[in-house]
C-alpha positions as a printed Julia matrix, in Angstrom:
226×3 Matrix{Float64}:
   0.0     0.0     0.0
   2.81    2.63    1.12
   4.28    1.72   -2.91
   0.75    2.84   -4.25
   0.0     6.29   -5.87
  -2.7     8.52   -4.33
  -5.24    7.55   -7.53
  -4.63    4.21   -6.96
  -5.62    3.94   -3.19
  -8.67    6.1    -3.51
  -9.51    3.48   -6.07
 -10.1     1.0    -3.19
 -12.25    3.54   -1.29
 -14.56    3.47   -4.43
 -14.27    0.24   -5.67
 -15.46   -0.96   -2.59
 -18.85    1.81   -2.37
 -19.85    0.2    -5.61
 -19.45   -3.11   -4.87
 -21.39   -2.62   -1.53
 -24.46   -2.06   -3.41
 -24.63   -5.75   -4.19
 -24.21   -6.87   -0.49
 -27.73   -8.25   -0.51
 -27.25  -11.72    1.4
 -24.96  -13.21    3.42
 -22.67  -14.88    1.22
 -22.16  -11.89   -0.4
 -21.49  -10.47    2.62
 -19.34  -12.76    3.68
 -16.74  -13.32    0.84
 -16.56   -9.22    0.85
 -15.7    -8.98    4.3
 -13.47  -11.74    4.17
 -11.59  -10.68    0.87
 -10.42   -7.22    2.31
  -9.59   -8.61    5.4
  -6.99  -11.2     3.4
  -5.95   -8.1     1.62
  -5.28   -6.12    4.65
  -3.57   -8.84    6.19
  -1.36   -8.97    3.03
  -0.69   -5.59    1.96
  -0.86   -3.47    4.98
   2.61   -2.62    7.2
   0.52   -2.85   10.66
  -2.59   -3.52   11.84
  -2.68   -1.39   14.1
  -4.06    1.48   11.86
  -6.59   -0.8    10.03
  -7.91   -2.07   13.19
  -8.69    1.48   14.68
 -10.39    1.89   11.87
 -12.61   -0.95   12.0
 -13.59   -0.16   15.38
 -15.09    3.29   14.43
 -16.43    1.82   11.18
 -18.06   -0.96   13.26
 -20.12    1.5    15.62
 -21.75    2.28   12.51
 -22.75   -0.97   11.3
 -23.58   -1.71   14.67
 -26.07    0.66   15.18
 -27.15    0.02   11.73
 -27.55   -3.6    12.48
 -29.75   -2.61   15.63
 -31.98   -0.43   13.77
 -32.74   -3.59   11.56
 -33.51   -5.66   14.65
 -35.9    -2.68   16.09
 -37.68   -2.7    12.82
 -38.22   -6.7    12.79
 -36.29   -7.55    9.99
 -33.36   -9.35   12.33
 -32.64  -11.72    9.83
 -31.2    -8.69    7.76
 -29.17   -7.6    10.3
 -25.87   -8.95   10.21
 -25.96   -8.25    6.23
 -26.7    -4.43    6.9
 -23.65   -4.52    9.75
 -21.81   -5.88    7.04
 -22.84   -3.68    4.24
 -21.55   -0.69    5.99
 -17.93   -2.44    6.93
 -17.78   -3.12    2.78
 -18.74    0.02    2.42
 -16.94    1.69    4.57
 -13.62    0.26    6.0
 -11.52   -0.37    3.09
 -11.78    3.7     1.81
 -11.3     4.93    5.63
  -8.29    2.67    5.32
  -6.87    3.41    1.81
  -7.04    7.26    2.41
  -4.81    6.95    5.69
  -2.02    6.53    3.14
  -2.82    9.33    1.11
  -0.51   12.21    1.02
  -1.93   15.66   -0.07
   0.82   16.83   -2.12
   0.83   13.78   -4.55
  -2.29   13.19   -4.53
  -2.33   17.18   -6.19
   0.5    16.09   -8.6
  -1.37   12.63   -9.62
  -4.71   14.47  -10.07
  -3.24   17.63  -12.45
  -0.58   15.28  -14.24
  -2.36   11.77  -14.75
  -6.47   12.45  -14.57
  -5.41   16.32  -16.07
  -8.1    17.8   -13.4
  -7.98   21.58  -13.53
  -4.81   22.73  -12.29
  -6.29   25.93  -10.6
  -8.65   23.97   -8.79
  -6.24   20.93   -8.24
  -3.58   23.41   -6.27
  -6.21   25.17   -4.34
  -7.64   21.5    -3.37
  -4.35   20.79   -2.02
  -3.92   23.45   -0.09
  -7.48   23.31    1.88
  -5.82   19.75    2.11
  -2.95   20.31    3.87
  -4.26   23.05    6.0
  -6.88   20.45    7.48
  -4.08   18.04    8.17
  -2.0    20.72   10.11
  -5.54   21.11   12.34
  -3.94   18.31   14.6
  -0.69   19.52   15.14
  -2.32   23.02   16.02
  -4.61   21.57   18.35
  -1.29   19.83   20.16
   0.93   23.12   19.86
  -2.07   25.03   21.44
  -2.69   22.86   24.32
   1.18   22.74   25.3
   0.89   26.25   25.49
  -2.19   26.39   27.87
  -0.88   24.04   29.92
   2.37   26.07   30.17
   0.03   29.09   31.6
  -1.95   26.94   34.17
  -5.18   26.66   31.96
  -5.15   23.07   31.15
  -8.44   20.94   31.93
  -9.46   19.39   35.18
 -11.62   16.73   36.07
 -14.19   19.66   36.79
 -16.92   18.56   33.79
 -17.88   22.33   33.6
 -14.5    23.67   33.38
 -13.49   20.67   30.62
 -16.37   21.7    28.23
 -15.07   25.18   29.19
 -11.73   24.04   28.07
 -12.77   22.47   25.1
 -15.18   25.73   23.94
 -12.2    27.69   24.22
  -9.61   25.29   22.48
 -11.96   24.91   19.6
 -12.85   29.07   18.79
  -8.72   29.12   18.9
  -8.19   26.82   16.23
 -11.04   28.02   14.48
  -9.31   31.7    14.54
  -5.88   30.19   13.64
  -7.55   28.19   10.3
  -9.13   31.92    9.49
  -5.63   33.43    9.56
  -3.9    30.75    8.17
  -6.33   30.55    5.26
  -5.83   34.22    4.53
  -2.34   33.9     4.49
  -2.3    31.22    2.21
  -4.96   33.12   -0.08
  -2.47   36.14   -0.01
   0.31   33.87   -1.48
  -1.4    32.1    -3.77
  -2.72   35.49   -5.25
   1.15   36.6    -5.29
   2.03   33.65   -7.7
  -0.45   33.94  -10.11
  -3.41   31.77   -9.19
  -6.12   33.95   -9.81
  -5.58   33.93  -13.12
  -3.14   30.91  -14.26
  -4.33   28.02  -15.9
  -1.38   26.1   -17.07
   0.6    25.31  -14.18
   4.28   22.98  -13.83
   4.13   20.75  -11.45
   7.73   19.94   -9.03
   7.45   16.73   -9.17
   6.58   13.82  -11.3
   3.85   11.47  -11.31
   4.61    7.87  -12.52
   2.59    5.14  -12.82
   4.39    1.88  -12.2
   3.53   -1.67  -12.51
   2.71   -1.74   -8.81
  -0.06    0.94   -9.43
  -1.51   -1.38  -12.43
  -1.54   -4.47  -10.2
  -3.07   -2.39   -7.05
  -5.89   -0.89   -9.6
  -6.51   -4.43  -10.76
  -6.53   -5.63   -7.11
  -8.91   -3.0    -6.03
 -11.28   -3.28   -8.8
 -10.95   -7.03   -8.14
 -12.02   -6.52   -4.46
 -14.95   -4.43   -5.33
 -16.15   -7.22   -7.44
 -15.89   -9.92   -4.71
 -19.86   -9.46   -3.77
 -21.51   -8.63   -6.84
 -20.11  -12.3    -8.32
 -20.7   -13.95   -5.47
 -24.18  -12.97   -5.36
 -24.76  -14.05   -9.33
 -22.94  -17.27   -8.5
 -25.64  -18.15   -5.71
């Protein structure tokens, strides 16, 4: 997966939303769930990652599963529970590896999106993966002036009111500043662009696209084969 471009890994994400739609039974069900689970197993560096993703994916097939069983149909269920991992799991997982940047480069070079829209895309990107690292820079420096949380549940919703307006006001001014530079180098009104870096497509990309589009086809033949 890490060898993988960006195209190629959000490939999984949407093989794997089409091929939920034919999750009707449970052998369908089944040899989906099981497939990407071998794949995982194979491809992945750690399961660590793919796991805590399962666990978030599974609260929502859980509670889709119960709303089955409230309605009466419980024998529906476990497909629906299942539907959602197919659905679900392998995209939260695939776009874990993404990077922003060449996922960009792919995008403008290889699927020759518009490259305007493709570098401003990228940015927004970035800035929302920087959110985290904010978030961690600004509650060293609380702590450092004696307003970290307490155990008080007023004070900690308090805490977390505050935290969240700061970051919101730091994406406002970091967004400007980025709009300021991109206006200095021309993006209002380029539409060729270069690009730094290349964007290759190897023969591990063709087997991965081949592999995901092989995944997302694991339900809708197993349901015409039964």
């Amino acid at each position: 997966m890490q060898r993988l471009n960006p195209v190629v890994l959000l490939a999984f994400g949407f093989a794997s939303l089409a091929g939920s739609f034919a999750v009707r039974d449970l052998p369908a069900a089944l040899a989906a769930t099981t497939a990407y689970a071998v794949a995982a197993l194979l491809l992945l560096p750690s399961w660590r990652y793919p796991v805590a993703c399962l666990a978030l994916c599974g609260v929502s097939a859980g509670l889709v599963a119960y709303s089955a069983w409230r309605l009466g149909n419980g024998d529906h269920a476990p497909v629906a529970a299942l539907r959602i991992l197919v659905l679900a799991w392998p995209g939260a997982v695939a776009v874990g590896f993404v990077d922003p940047a060449r996922l960009g480069d792919y995008v403008a070079q290889r699927l020759h999106g518009p490259d305007r829209f493709v570098a401003a895309f990228v940015a927004a990107l970035q800035r929302v993966s920087g959110l985290t690292g904010t978030w961690q820079q600004l509650a060293r420096v609380r702590r450092v002036r004696g307003l970290g949380p307490t155990r008080n549940p007023v004070t900690a919703l308090r805490y977390a009111g505050s935290m969240t307006f700061a970051l919101l006001a730091d994406a406002l001014r970091g967004a400007s500043r980025t709009s300021v530079a991109m206006d200095a180098r021309g993006f209002a009104t380029a539409h060729d662009r270069t690009w730094a870096e290349p964007a290759p497509w190897t023969r591990a990309d063709t087997v991965g696209l081949a592999l995901a589009v092989a995944l997302g086809a694991v339900a809708p033949v197993t349901m015409l084969l039964t």
